[in-house]
PDB file of C-alpha atoms in Angstrom:
ATOM      1  CA  MET A   3      35.031  57.669 120.511  1.00 46.00           C
ATOM      2  CA  SER A   4      34.724  56.576 116.901  1.00 46.00           C
ATOM      3  CA  ALA A   5      37.702  55.704 114.747  1.00 44.00           C
ATOM      4  CA  ILE A   6      37.199  58.680 112.423  1.00 41.00           C
ATOM      5  CA  LYS A   7      37.276  61.060 115.388  1.00 44.00           C
ATOM      6  CA  GLU A   8      40.859  60.065 116.009  1.00 46.00           C
ATOM      7  CA  LYS A   9      41.905  61.527 112.665  1.00 47.00           C
ATOM      8  CA  GLN A  10      41.969  65.154 113.691  1.00 51.00           C
ATOM      9  CA  ALA A  11      42.326  66.497 110.124  1.00 50.00           C
ATOM     10  CA  LEU A  12      38.968  65.028 109.137  1.00 69.00           C
ATOM     11  CA  LYS A  13      35.695  66.757 109.877  1.00 76.00           C
ATOM     12  CA  PRO A  14      32.774  64.622 111.102  1.00 74.00           C
ATOM     13  CA  LEU A  15      30.735  63.094 108.296  1.00 80.00           C
ATOM     14  CA  PRO A  16      27.467  64.842 107.433  1.00 82.00           C
ATOM     15  CA  PHE A  17      24.583  63.381 109.408  1.00 77.00           C
ATOM     16  CA  GLN A  18      23.054  61.405 106.533  1.00 82.00           C
ATOM     17  CA  TRP A  19      26.345  59.573 105.950  1.00 86.00           C
ATOM     18  CA  GLN A  20      26.824  58.934 109.668  1.00 80.00           C
ATOM     19  CA  PHE A  21      23.316  57.505 109.605  1.00 79.00           C
ATOM     20  CA  LEU A  22      24.177  55.178 106.722  1.00 85.00           C
ATOM     21  CA  ALA A  23      27.486  54.022 108.235  1.00 87.00           C
ATOM     22  CA  GLY A  24      25.839  53.399 111.596  1.00 83.00           C
ATOM     23  CA  ALA A  25      22.959  51.537 109.945  1.00 83.00           C
ATOM     24  CA  VAL A  26      25.256  49.195 108.030  1.00 89.00           C
ATOM     25  CA  ALA A  27      27.359  48.573 111.157  1.00 89.00           C
ATOM     26  CA  GLY A  28      24.320  47.851 113.318  1.00 86.00           C
ATOM     27  CA  VAL A  29      22.596  45.506 110.879  1.00 87.00           C
ATOM     28  CA  SER A  30      25.877  43.658 110.198  1.00 89.00           C
ATOM     29  CA  GLU A  31      26.407  43.095 113.919  1.00 87.00           C
ATOM     30  CA  ILE A  32      22.894  41.928 114.677  1.00 86.00           C
ATOM     31  CA  LEU A  33      22.649  39.497 111.745  1.00 86.00           C
ATOM     32  CA  THR A  34      25.907  37.917 112.883  1.00 85.00           C
ATOM     33  CA  MET A  35      25.300  37.766 116.623  1.00 86.00           C
ATOM     34  CA  TYR A  36      21.497  37.679 117.165  1.00 88.00           C
ATOM     35  CA  PRO A  37      21.071  34.013 118.238  1.00 89.00           C
ATOM     36  CA  LEU A  38      23.183  34.785 121.319  1.00 87.00           C
ATOM     37  CA  ASP A  39      20.708  37.550 122.199  1.00 83.00           C
ATOM     38  CA  VAL A  40      17.853  35.009 122.191  1.00 87.00           C
ATOM     39  CA  VAL A  41      19.861  32.728 124.497  1.00 88.00           C
ATOM     40  CA  LYS A  42      20.686  35.665 126.787  1.00 84.00           C
ATOM     41  CA  THR A  43      17.006  36.613 127.110  1.00 83.00           C
ATOM     42  CA  ARG A  44      16.005  33.034 127.938  1.00 88.00           C
ATOM     43  CA  PHE A  45      18.558  32.913 130.765  1.00 87.00           C
ATOM     44  CA  GLN A  46      17.459  36.296 132.126  1.00 81.00           C
ATOM     45  CA  LEU A  47      13.794  35.248 132.233  1.00 82.00           C
ATOM     46  CA  GLN A  48      14.627  31.948 133.937  1.00 84.00           C
ATOM     47  CA  VAL A  49      14.076  32.111 137.694  1.00 75.00           C
ATOM     48  CA  GLY A  50      16.378  29.770 139.587  1.00 74.00           C
ATOM     49  CA  THR A  51      17.310  26.681 137.578  1.00 70.00           C
ATOM     50  CA  GLY A  52      14.052  26.692 135.641  1.00 67.00           C
ATOM     51  CA  GLY A  53      13.145  23.104 136.553  1.00 72.00           C
ATOM     52  CA  ALA A  54      13.264  20.252 134.058  1.00 69.00           C
ATOM     53  CA  ASP A  55      12.858  22.617 131.116  1.00 76.00           C
ATOM     54  CA  GLY A  56      15.536  25.008 132.364  1.00 83.00           C
ATOM     55  CA  TYR A  57      18.808  25.732 130.653  1.00 89.00           C
ATOM     56  CA  GLY A  58      22.062  24.620 132.248  1.00 85.00           C
ATOM     57  CA  SER A  59      24.521  26.165 129.794  1.00 88.00           C
ATOM     58  CA  ILE A  60      24.706  28.033 126.498  1.00 88.00           C
ATOM     59  CA  GLY A  61      25.089  24.786 124.600  1.00 91.00           C
ATOM     60  CA  ASP A  62      22.162  23.240 126.466  1.00 92.00           C
ATOM     61  CA  CYS A  63      20.024  26.277 125.664  1.00 91.00           C
ATOM     62  CA  PHE A  64      20.880  26.158 121.955  1.00 92.00           C
ATOM     63  CA  ARG A  65      20.223  22.404 121.866  1.00 92.00           C
ATOM     64  CA  LYS A  66      16.822  22.633 123.603  1.00 91.00           C
ATOM     65  CA  ILE A  67      15.658  25.594 121.526  1.00 92.00           C
ATOM     66  CA  ILE A  68      16.556  23.895 118.229  1.00 94.00           C
ATOM     67  CA  LYS A  69      15.171  20.501 119.313  1.00 91.00           C
ATOM     68  CA  ASN A  70      11.929  21.717 120.892  1.00 90.00           C
ATOM     69  CA  GLU A  71      11.142  24.876 118.954  1.00 90.00           C
ATOM     70  CA  GLY A  72      13.103  24.698 115.701  1.00 91.00           C
ATOM     71  CA  PHE A  73      16.149  26.519 114.356  1.00 91.00           C
ATOM     72  CA  GLY A  74      14.092  29.521 113.269  1.00 88.00           C
ATOM     73  CA  THR A  75      13.394  30.340 116.920  1.00 89.00           C
ATOM     74  CA  LEU A  76      16.999  31.531 117.204  1.00 90.00           C
ATOM     75  CA  TYR A  77      15.975  34.414 114.947  1.00 88.00           C
ATOM     76  CA  ARG A  78      12.520  34.916 116.473  1.00 83.00           C
ATOM     77  CA  GLY A  79      11.956  38.571 117.283  1.00 78.00           C
ATOM     78  CA  ILE A  80      14.731  39.791 114.982  1.00 85.00           C
ATOM     79  CA  ILE A  81      12.523  42.154 112.940  1.00 83.00           C
ATOM     80  CA  PRO A  82      12.120  44.801 115.688  1.00 75.00           C
ATOM     81  CA  PRO A  83      15.875  45.057 116.349  1.00 74.00           C
ATOM     82  CA  ILE A  84      16.650  45.143 112.621  1.00 81.00           C
ATOM     83  CA  MET A  85      14.084  47.931 112.178  1.00 77.00           C
ATOM     84  CA  VAL A  86      15.656  49.902 114.996  1.00 71.00           C
ATOM     85  CA  GLU A  87      19.328  49.140 114.282  1.00 71.00           C
ATOM     86  CA  ALA A  88      19.696  51.777 111.568  1.00 72.00           C
ATOM     87  CA  PRO A  89      18.443  54.745 113.618  1.00 78.00           C
ATOM     88  CA  LYS A  90      19.818  53.250 116.855  1.00 79.00           C
ATOM     89  CA  ARG A  91      23.413  52.862 115.695  1.00 79.00           C
ATOM     90  CA  ALA A  92      23.240  56.114 113.761  1.00 78.00           C
ATOM     91  CA  THR A  93      22.048  57.791 116.956  1.00 84.00           C
ATOM     92  CA  LYS A  94      24.828  56.103 118.960  1.00 85.00           C
ATOM     93  CA  PHE A  95      27.657  57.342 116.740  1.00 83.00           C
ATOM     94  CA  ALA A  96      26.155  60.608 115.483  1.00 82.00           C
ATOM     95  CA  SER A  97      25.037  61.819 118.909  1.00 87.00           C
ATOM     96  CA  ASN A  98      28.391  60.804 120.369  1.00 87.00           C
ATOM     97  CA  GLU A  99      30.058  63.088 117.818  1.00 82.00           C
ATOM     98  CA  GLN A 100      27.624  65.935 118.513  1.00 84.00           C
ATOM     99  CA  TYR A 101      27.990  65.629 122.283  1.00 91.00           C
ATOM    100  CA  THR A 102      31.778  65.646 121.833  1.00 87.00           C
ATOM    101  CA  ILE A 103      31.573  68.990 120.049  1.00 84.00           C
ATOM    102  CA  MET A 104      29.118  70.367 122.617  1.00 90.00           C
ATOM    103  CA  PHE A 105      31.082  69.314 125.703  1.00 92.00           C
ATOM    104  CA  LYS A 106      34.373  70.541 124.228  1.00 89.00           C
ATOM    105  CA  ASN A 107      32.778  73.944 123.736  1.00 89.00           C
ATOM    106  CA  ILE A 108      31.538  73.883 127.330  1.00 90.00           C
ATOM    107  CA  LEU A 109      34.539  72.316 129.064  1.00 89.00           C
ATOM    108  CA  GLY A 110      37.343  73.496 126.795  1.00 84.00           C
ATOM    109  CA  GLN A 111      39.319  71.865 124.020  1.00 78.00           C
ATOM    110  CA  ASP A 112      41.955  70.503 126.414  1.00 80.00           C
ATOM    111  CA  VAL A 113      39.494  68.366 128.415  1.00 84.00           C
ATOM    112  CA  ASN A 114      40.736  64.856 129.311  1.00 87.00           C
ATOM    113  CA  LYS A 115      39.955  62.635 126.300  1.00 88.00           C
ATOM    114  CA  GLN A 116      38.919  59.556 128.255  1.00 90.00           C
ATOM    115  CA  ALA A 117      36.705  61.475 130.665  1.00 92.00           C
ATOM    116  CA  LEU A 118      35.145  63.222 127.675  1.00 93.00           C
ATOM    117  CA  SER A 119      34.550  59.863 125.961  1.00 94.00           C
ATOM    118  CA  ILE A 120      32.732  58.526 129.038  1.00 95.00           C
ATOM    119  CA  LEU A 121      30.605  61.672 129.326  1.00 95.00           C
ATOM    120  CA  THR A 122      29.655  61.720 125.637  1.00 95.00           C
ATOM    121  CA  GLY A 123      29.006  57.963 125.700  1.00 95.00           C
ATOM    122  CA  VAL A 124      26.606  58.235 128.647  1.00 96.00           C
ATOM    123  CA  SER A 125      24.815  61.129 126.937  1.00 96.00           C
ATOM    124  CA  ALA A 126      24.576  59.215 123.644  1.00 93.00           C
ATOM    125  CA  GLY A 127      23.264  56.177 125.528  1.00 94.00           C
ATOM    126  CA  ILE A 128      20.484  58.184 127.151  1.00 95.00           C
ATOM    127  CA  THR A 129      19.521  59.619 123.763  1.00 93.00           C
ATOM    128  CA  GLU A 130      19.581  56.148 122.192  1.00 90.00           C
ATOM    129  CA  ALA A 131      17.448  54.623 124.957  1.00 92.00           C
ATOM    130  CA  PHE A 132      14.375  56.732 124.148  1.00 90.00           C
ATOM    131  CA  LEU A 133      14.426  55.345 120.619  1.00 86.00           C
ATOM    132  CA  VAL A 134      14.727  51.631 121.350  1.00 86.00           C
ATOM    133  CA  VAL A 135      12.286  50.957 124.215  1.00 89.00           C
ATOM    134  CA  PRO A 136       9.209  49.894 122.157  1.00 89.00           C
ATOM    135  CA  PHE A 137      11.326  47.671 119.903  1.00 85.00           C
ATOM    136  CA  GLU A 138      13.041  46.073 122.902  1.00 84.00           C
ATOM    137  CA  LEU A 139       9.702  45.332 124.555  1.00 87.00           C
ATOM    138  CA  VAL A 140       8.279  43.626 121.456  1.00 88.00           C
ATOM    139  CA  LYS A 141      11.512  41.651 120.972  1.00 84.00           C
ATOM    140  CA  ILE A 142      11.506  40.366 124.567  1.00 84.00           C
ATOM    141  CA  ARG A 143       7.851  39.324 124.406  1.00 87.00           C
ATOM    142  CA  LEU A 144       8.587  37.369 121.223  1.00 84.00           C
ATOM    143  CA  GLN A 145      11.714  35.738 122.643  1.00 79.00           C
ATOM    144  CA  ASP A 146      10.008  34.443 125.811  1.00 82.00           C
ATOM    145  CA  LYS A 147       9.138  30.763 125.349  1.00 78.00           C
ATOM    146  CA  ALA A 148       6.044  31.293 127.535  1.00 78.00           C
ATOM    147  CA  ASN A 149       4.626  33.439 124.723  1.00 79.00           C
ATOM    148  CA  ALA A 150       5.116  30.794 122.007  1.00 75.00           C
ATOM    149  CA  GLY A 151       1.940  30.747 119.898  1.00 78.00           C
ATOM    150  CA  LYS A 152       0.645  33.963 121.439  1.00 85.00           C
ATOM    151  CA  TYR A 153       2.032  36.259 118.765  1.00 85.00           C
ATOM    152  CA  ASN A 154       2.249  35.701 115.002  1.00 84.00           C
ATOM    153  CA  GLY A 155       5.250  37.891 114.385  1.00 81.00           C
ATOM    154  CA  SER A 156       6.349  41.398 115.306  1.00 83.00           C
ATOM    155  CA  ILE A 157       3.393  43.371 113.904  1.00 88.00           C
ATOM    156  CA  ASP A 158       0.904  41.030 115.567  1.00 90.00           C
ATOM    157  CA  ALA A 159       2.766  41.332 118.882  1.00 89.00           C
ATOM    158  CA  LEU A 160       2.810  45.117 118.600  1.00 90.00           C
ATOM    159  CA  SER A 161      -0.918  45.357 117.842  1.00 92.00           C
ATOM    160  CA  LYS A 162      -1.892  42.937 120.632  1.00 91.00           C
ATOM    161  CA  ILE A 163       0.268  44.749 123.205  1.00 89.00           C
ATOM    162  CA  VAL A 164      -1.228  48.127 122.270  1.00 93.00           C
ATOM    163  CA  ARG A 165      -4.777  46.741 122.171  1.00 92.00           C
ATOM    164  CA  SER A 166      -4.635  44.878 125.483  1.00 88.00           C
ATOM    165  CA  GLU A 167      -2.237  47.050 127.479  1.00 86.00           C
ATOM    166  CA  GLY A 168      -2.456  50.478 125.870  1.00 90.00           C
ATOM    167  CA  PRO A 169       0.100  52.433 123.802  1.00 91.00           C
ATOM    168  CA  LEU A 170       2.002  53.610 126.874  1.00 89.00           C
ATOM    169  CA  ALA A 171       2.833  49.976 127.626  1.00 86.00           C
ATOM    170  CA  LEU A 172       5.368  50.170 124.804  1.00 89.00           C
ATOM    171  CA  TYR A 173       7.456  52.362 127.097  1.00 90.00           C
ATOM    172  CA  ASN A 174       7.420  49.976 130.038  1.00 87.00           C
ATOM    173  CA  GLY A 175      10.989  49.705 131.226  1.00 87.00           C
ATOM    174  CA  LEU A 176      12.081  53.129 129.940  1.00 93.00           C
ATOM    175  CA  GLU A 177      13.903  53.993 133.159  1.00 94.00           C
ATOM    176  CA  ALA A 178      15.717  50.639 133.166  1.00 93.00           C
ATOM    177  CA  THR A 179      16.594  51.093 129.497  1.00 93.00           C
ATOM    178  CA  LEU A 180      18.105  54.497 130.288  1.00 96.00           C
ATOM    179  CA  TRP A 181      20.334  52.850 132.904  1.00 96.00           C
ATOM    180  CA  ARG A 182      21.285  50.030 130.541  1.00 94.00           C
ATOM    181  CA  HIS A 183      22.241  52.228 127.599  1.00 95.00           C
ATOM    182  CA  ALA A 184      23.950  54.951 129.624  1.00 96.00           C
ATOM    183  CA  MET A 185      26.162  52.379 131.341  1.00 96.00           C
ATOM    184  CA  TRP A 186      26.950  50.472 128.147  1.00 95.00           C
ATOM    185  CA  ASN A 187      27.750  53.464 125.961  1.00 95.00           C
ATOM    186  CA  GLY A 188      29.764  55.219 128.660  1.00 96.00           C
ATOM    187  CA  GLY A 189      31.797  52.065 129.252  1.00 95.00           C
ATOM    188  CA  TYR A 190      32.133  51.317 125.532  1.00 94.00           C
ATOM    189  CA  PHE A 191      33.356  54.686 124.279  1.00 94.00           C
ATOM    190  CA  GLY A 192      35.429  55.345 127.404  1.00 95.00           C
ATOM    191  CA  CYS A 193      37.180  51.992 127.152  1.00 95.00           C
ATOM    192  CA  ILE A 194      37.802  52.393 123.416  1.00 93.00           C
ATOM    193  CA  GLN A 195      39.585  55.678 124.089  1.00 92.00           C
ATOM    194  CA  GLY A 196      41.664  54.057 126.824  1.00 93.00           C
ATOM    195  CA  VAL A 197      42.688  51.135 124.594  1.00 92.00           C
ATOM    196  CA  LYS A 198      43.573  53.466 121.730  1.00 89.00           C
ATOM    197  CA  ASN A 199      45.701  55.540 124.092  1.00 89.00           C
ATOM    198  CA  ALA A 200      47.585  52.360 124.976  1.00 92.00           C
ATOM    199  CA  ILE A 201      47.949  50.958 121.432  1.00 89.00           C
ATOM    200  CA  PRO A 202      49.683  53.241 118.907  1.00 86.00           C
ATOM    201  CA  GLU A 203      48.045  53.805 115.532  1.00 86.00           C
ATOM    202  CA  ALA A 204      49.167  51.258 112.947  1.00 83.00           C
ATOM    203  CA  GLU A 205      50.949  52.185 109.731  1.00 84.00           C
ATOM    204  CA  THR A 206      48.677  50.067 107.503  1.00 87.00           C
ATOM    205  CA  SER A 207      44.919  50.067 106.963  1.00 84.00           C
ATOM    206  CA  ASN A 208      44.682  46.386 107.966  1.00 87.00           C
ATOM    207  CA  GLY A 209      46.645  47.162 111.118  1.00 90.00           C
ATOM    208  CA  ASN A 210      44.223  49.930 112.013  1.00 88.00           C
ATOM    209  CA  LEU A 211      41.238  47.660 111.355  1.00 89.00           C
ATOM    210  CA  ALA A 212      42.733  45.132 113.762  1.00 92.00           C
ATOM    211  CA  ARG A 213      43.376  47.904 116.306  1.00 93.00           C
ATOM    212  CA  ASN A 214      39.775  49.080 115.984  1.00 91.00           C
ATOM    213  CA  PHE A 215      38.433  45.552 116.397  1.00 94.00           C
ATOM    214  CA  VAL A 216      40.520  44.975 119.540  1.00 94.00           C
ATOM    215  CA  ALA A 217      39.476  48.340 120.996  1.00 94.00           C
ATOM    216  CA  GLY A 218      35.806  47.748 120.154  1.00 93.00           C
ATOM    217  CA  ALA A 219      35.811  44.180 121.467  1.00 95.00           C
ATOM    218  CA  ILE A 220      37.446  45.179 124.757  1.00 96.00           C
ATOM    219  CA  GLY A 221      35.062  48.125 125.011  1.00 95.00           C
ATOM    220  CA  GLY A 222      32.053  45.888 124.327  1.00 93.00           C
ATOM    221  CA  THR A 223      33.192  43.366 126.939  1.00 95.00           C
ATOM    222  CA  PHE A 224      33.805  45.983 129.626  1.00 96.00           C
ATOM    223  CA  ALA A 225      30.514  47.756 128.871  1.00 95.00           C
ATOM    224  CA  THR A 226      28.642  44.464 129.162  1.00 95.00           C
ATOM    225  CA  MET A 227      30.187  43.834 132.573  1.00 95.00           C
ATOM    226  CA  LEU A 228      28.874  47.226 133.679  1.00 95.00           C
ATOM    227  CA  ASN A 229      25.329  47.052 132.358  1.00 94.00           C
ATOM    228  CA  THR A 230      24.218  43.399 132.690  1.00 94.00           C
ATOM    229  CA  PRO A 231      22.472  43.807 136.091  1.00 95.00           C
ATOM    230  CA  PHE A 232      20.396  46.643 134.629  1.00 95.00           C
ATOM    231  CA  ASP A 233      19.682  44.552 131.539  1.00 92.00           C
ATOM    232  CA  VAL A 234      18.407  41.652 133.680  1.00 93.00           C
ATOM    233  CA  VAL A 235      15.975  43.956 135.482  1.00 94.00           C
ATOM    234  CA  LYS A 236      14.920  45.675 132.258  1.00 91.00           C
ATOM    235  CA  THR A 237      14.108  42.318 130.673  1.00 88.00           C
ATOM    236  CA  ARG A 238      11.927  41.306 133.622  1.00 91.00           C
ATOM    237  CA  ILE A 239      10.143  44.668 133.764  1.00 89.00           C
ATOM    238  CA  GLN A 240       9.298  44.534 130.065  1.00 86.00           C
ATOM    239  CA  ASN A 241       8.031  40.956 130.250  1.00 84.00           C
ATOM    240  CA  GLN A 242       5.342  41.825 132.840  1.00 82.00           C
ATOM    241  CA  PRO A 243       2.002  42.105 131.001  1.00 73.00           C
ATOM    242  CA  LYS A 244      -0.717  44.461 132.160  1.00 71.00           C
ATOM    243  CA  GLY A 245      -3.001  42.902 134.743  1.00 69.00           C
ATOM    244  CA  SER A 246      -0.300  40.835 136.385  1.00 69.00           C
ATOM    245  CA  VAL A 247       1.128  41.646 139.796  1.00 78.00           C
ATOM    246  CA  LEU A 248       4.091  43.881 139.007  1.00 83.00           C
ATOM    247  CA  LYS A 249       7.052  42.552 140.930  1.00 90.00           C
ATOM    248  CA  TYR A 250       9.585  44.823 139.240  1.00 90.00           C
ATOM    249  CA  ASN A 251       8.851  48.530 138.836  1.00 88.00           C
ATOM    250  CA  TRP A 252      12.029  50.587 139.112  1.00 92.00           C
ATOM    251  CA  THR A 253      15.582  49.616 138.275  1.00 94.00           C
ATOM    252  CA  LEU A 254      17.541  49.940 141.514  1.00 95.00           C
ATOM    253  CA  PRO A 255      14.798  48.352 143.667  1.00 95.00           C
ATOM    254  CA  GLY A 256      14.570  45.646 140.994  1.00 95.00           C
ATOM    255  CA  VAL A 257      18.301  44.983 141.263  1.00 96.00           C
ATOM    256  CA  ALA A 258      17.860  44.693 145.043  1.00 96.00           C
ATOM    257  CA  ILE A 259      14.976  42.211 144.650  1.00 95.00           C
ATOM    258  CA  VAL A 260      16.948  39.963 142.303  1.00 95.00           C
ATOM    259  CA  TYR A 261      19.982  40.080 144.597  1.00 96.00           C
ATOM    260  CA  ARG A 262      17.929  39.379 147.738  1.00 95.00           C
ATOM    261  CA  GLU A 263      15.862  36.527 146.294  1.00 94.00           C
ATOM    262  CA  GLU A 264      18.299  34.886 143.874  1.00 93.00           C
ATOM    263  CA  GLY A 265      21.783  36.040 144.874  1.00 94.00           C
ATOM    264  CA  PHE A 266      24.495  38.092 143.183  1.00 95.00           C
ATOM    265  CA  ARG A 267      25.013  35.630 140.329  1.00 93.00           C
ATOM    266  CA  ALA A 268      21.414  36.142 139.203  1.00 93.00           C
ATOM    267  CA  LEU A 269      22.278  39.755 138.349  1.00 95.00           C
ATOM    268  CA  TYR A 270      24.586  38.338 135.679  1.00 94.00           C
ATOM    269  CA  LYS A 271      22.157  35.823 134.207  1.00 89.00           C
ATOM    270  CA  GLY A 272      22.723  35.620 130.488  1.00 85.00           C
ATOM    271  CA  PHE A 273      26.122  37.305 130.849  1.00 91.00           C
ATOM    272  CA  VAL A 274      28.106  34.725 128.892  1.00 88.00           C
ATOM    273  CA  PRO A 275      25.947  34.765 125.728  1.00 85.00           C
ATOM    274  CA  LYS A 276      25.586  38.537 126.107  1.00 85.00           C
ATOM    275  CA  VAL A 277      29.337  39.137 126.327  1.00 89.00           C
ATOM    276  CA  LEU A 278      30.010  36.630 123.544  1.00 86.00           C
ATOM    277  CA  ARG A 279      27.713  38.751 121.415  1.00 83.00           C
ATOM    278  CA  LEU A 280      28.598  42.277 122.510  1.00 86.00           C
ATOM    279  CA  GLY A 281      32.330  41.725 122.972  1.00 90.00           C
ATOM    280  CA  PRO A 282      33.025  40.743 119.348  1.00 90.00           C
ATOM    281  CA  GLY A 283      29.921  42.717 118.383  1.00 88.00           C
ATOM    282  CA  GLY A 284      31.513  45.886 119.723  1.00 90.00           C
ATOM    283  CA  GLY A 285      34.522  45.180 117.524  1.00 92.00           C
ATOM    284  CA  ILE A 286      32.328  44.513 114.499  1.00 91.00           C
ATOM    285  CA  LEU A 287      30.460  47.788 115.063  1.00 90.00           C
ATOM    286  CA  LEU A 288      33.612  49.880 115.190  1.00 90.00           C
ATOM    287  CA  VAL A 289      35.311  48.148 112.243  1.00 93.00           C
ATOM    288  CA  VAL A 290      32.247  48.275 109.963  1.00 92.00           C
ATOM    289  CA  PHE A 291      31.444  51.872 110.931  1.00 90.00           C
ATOM    290  CA  ASP A 292      35.032  52.946 110.235  1.00 89.00           C
ATOM    291  CA  THR A 293      35.210  50.981 106.967  1.00 92.00           C
ATOM    292  CA  VAL A 294      31.915  52.323 105.610  1.00 92.00           C
ATOM    293  CA  SER A 295      32.844  55.851 106.714  1.00 90.00           C
ATOM    294  CA  THR A 296      36.178  55.598 104.883  1.00 90.00           C
ATOM    295  CA  MET A 297      34.456  54.316 101.736  1.00 92.00           C
ATOM    296  CA  ILE A 298      31.997  57.210 101.834  1.00 93.00           C
ATOM    297  CA  ARG A 299      34.829  59.714 102.225  1.00 91.00           C
ATOM    298  CA  LYS A 300      36.805  58.223  99.339  1.00 90.00           C
ATOM    299  CA  HIS A 301      34.099  57.358  96.825  1.00 91.00           C
ATOM    300  CA  VAL A 302      31.186  59.688  97.595  1.00 91.00           C
ATOM    301  CA  LEU A 303      32.650  62.824  99.192  1.00 89.00           C
ATOM    302  CA  LEU A 304      35.900  62.383  97.198  1.00 84.00           C
ATOM    303  CA  GLU A 305      38.050  63.352 100.150  1.00 84.00           C
ATOM    304  CA  LYS A 306      41.768  62.627 100.153  1.00 77.00           C
ATOM    305  CA  ILE A 307      42.555  60.550 103.237  1.00 69.00           C
TER     306      ILE A 307
END
């Protein structure tokens, strides 16, 4: 649950301010951590060791990308996620708040806080997933080295995908995306609540920022452990162009195929760069969201906090 939710005397921010705080948090996180997302995608698309051009480690992947494709490749495909970060993060936090209110009305005000956080997180993740699928698909197509030279940027990729595969192709991988976001958000918000239950609120603002970062980072790490197998399958589903033999169709059968053909470790391909991004990234999200929310309360809404 978000940091402002913990302060019981404060009402949730109006939606437009939640949207702004979530947008700033999301864009801040992605600008800081995006190169690790490119590395993660490369590992997830690599079958086996990838041969002579394969990547053996994070450092090896960074080195080969910069040497063979240029530094700018580390930010290739960033426009779609930046475009979606504002509504995505706003949806994550705002819908989490709305689901909290809804489920408290249904289940009672004395419902277990951690169980409630997991339930609202899963619900927020499902809501978020419907928004991000087309952007995720375009991003993955751009990040795949096999598509180098095929697309001249995000708009070109979008138009070519729609023209050659049809508009519904933008929602390839929806079911896998639902799994990925439900698992991540449920783990993230549930873990944050658990960490905050274990660490008392600090007496200073800097202490609370540190507490939020620790809670968000632990939540991001735990959530990534939960959802990486679904993310691997989602990446492979979305990188299958129309006309090819579709090896991966549904999430759970896809997980089984990867496990059977490549072993358990393949389900966690790209885990290290992913967790290096989303662990600290989860902390950045919570800290920036809380900081921007506090600034809005103080300087725009003129609340006394």
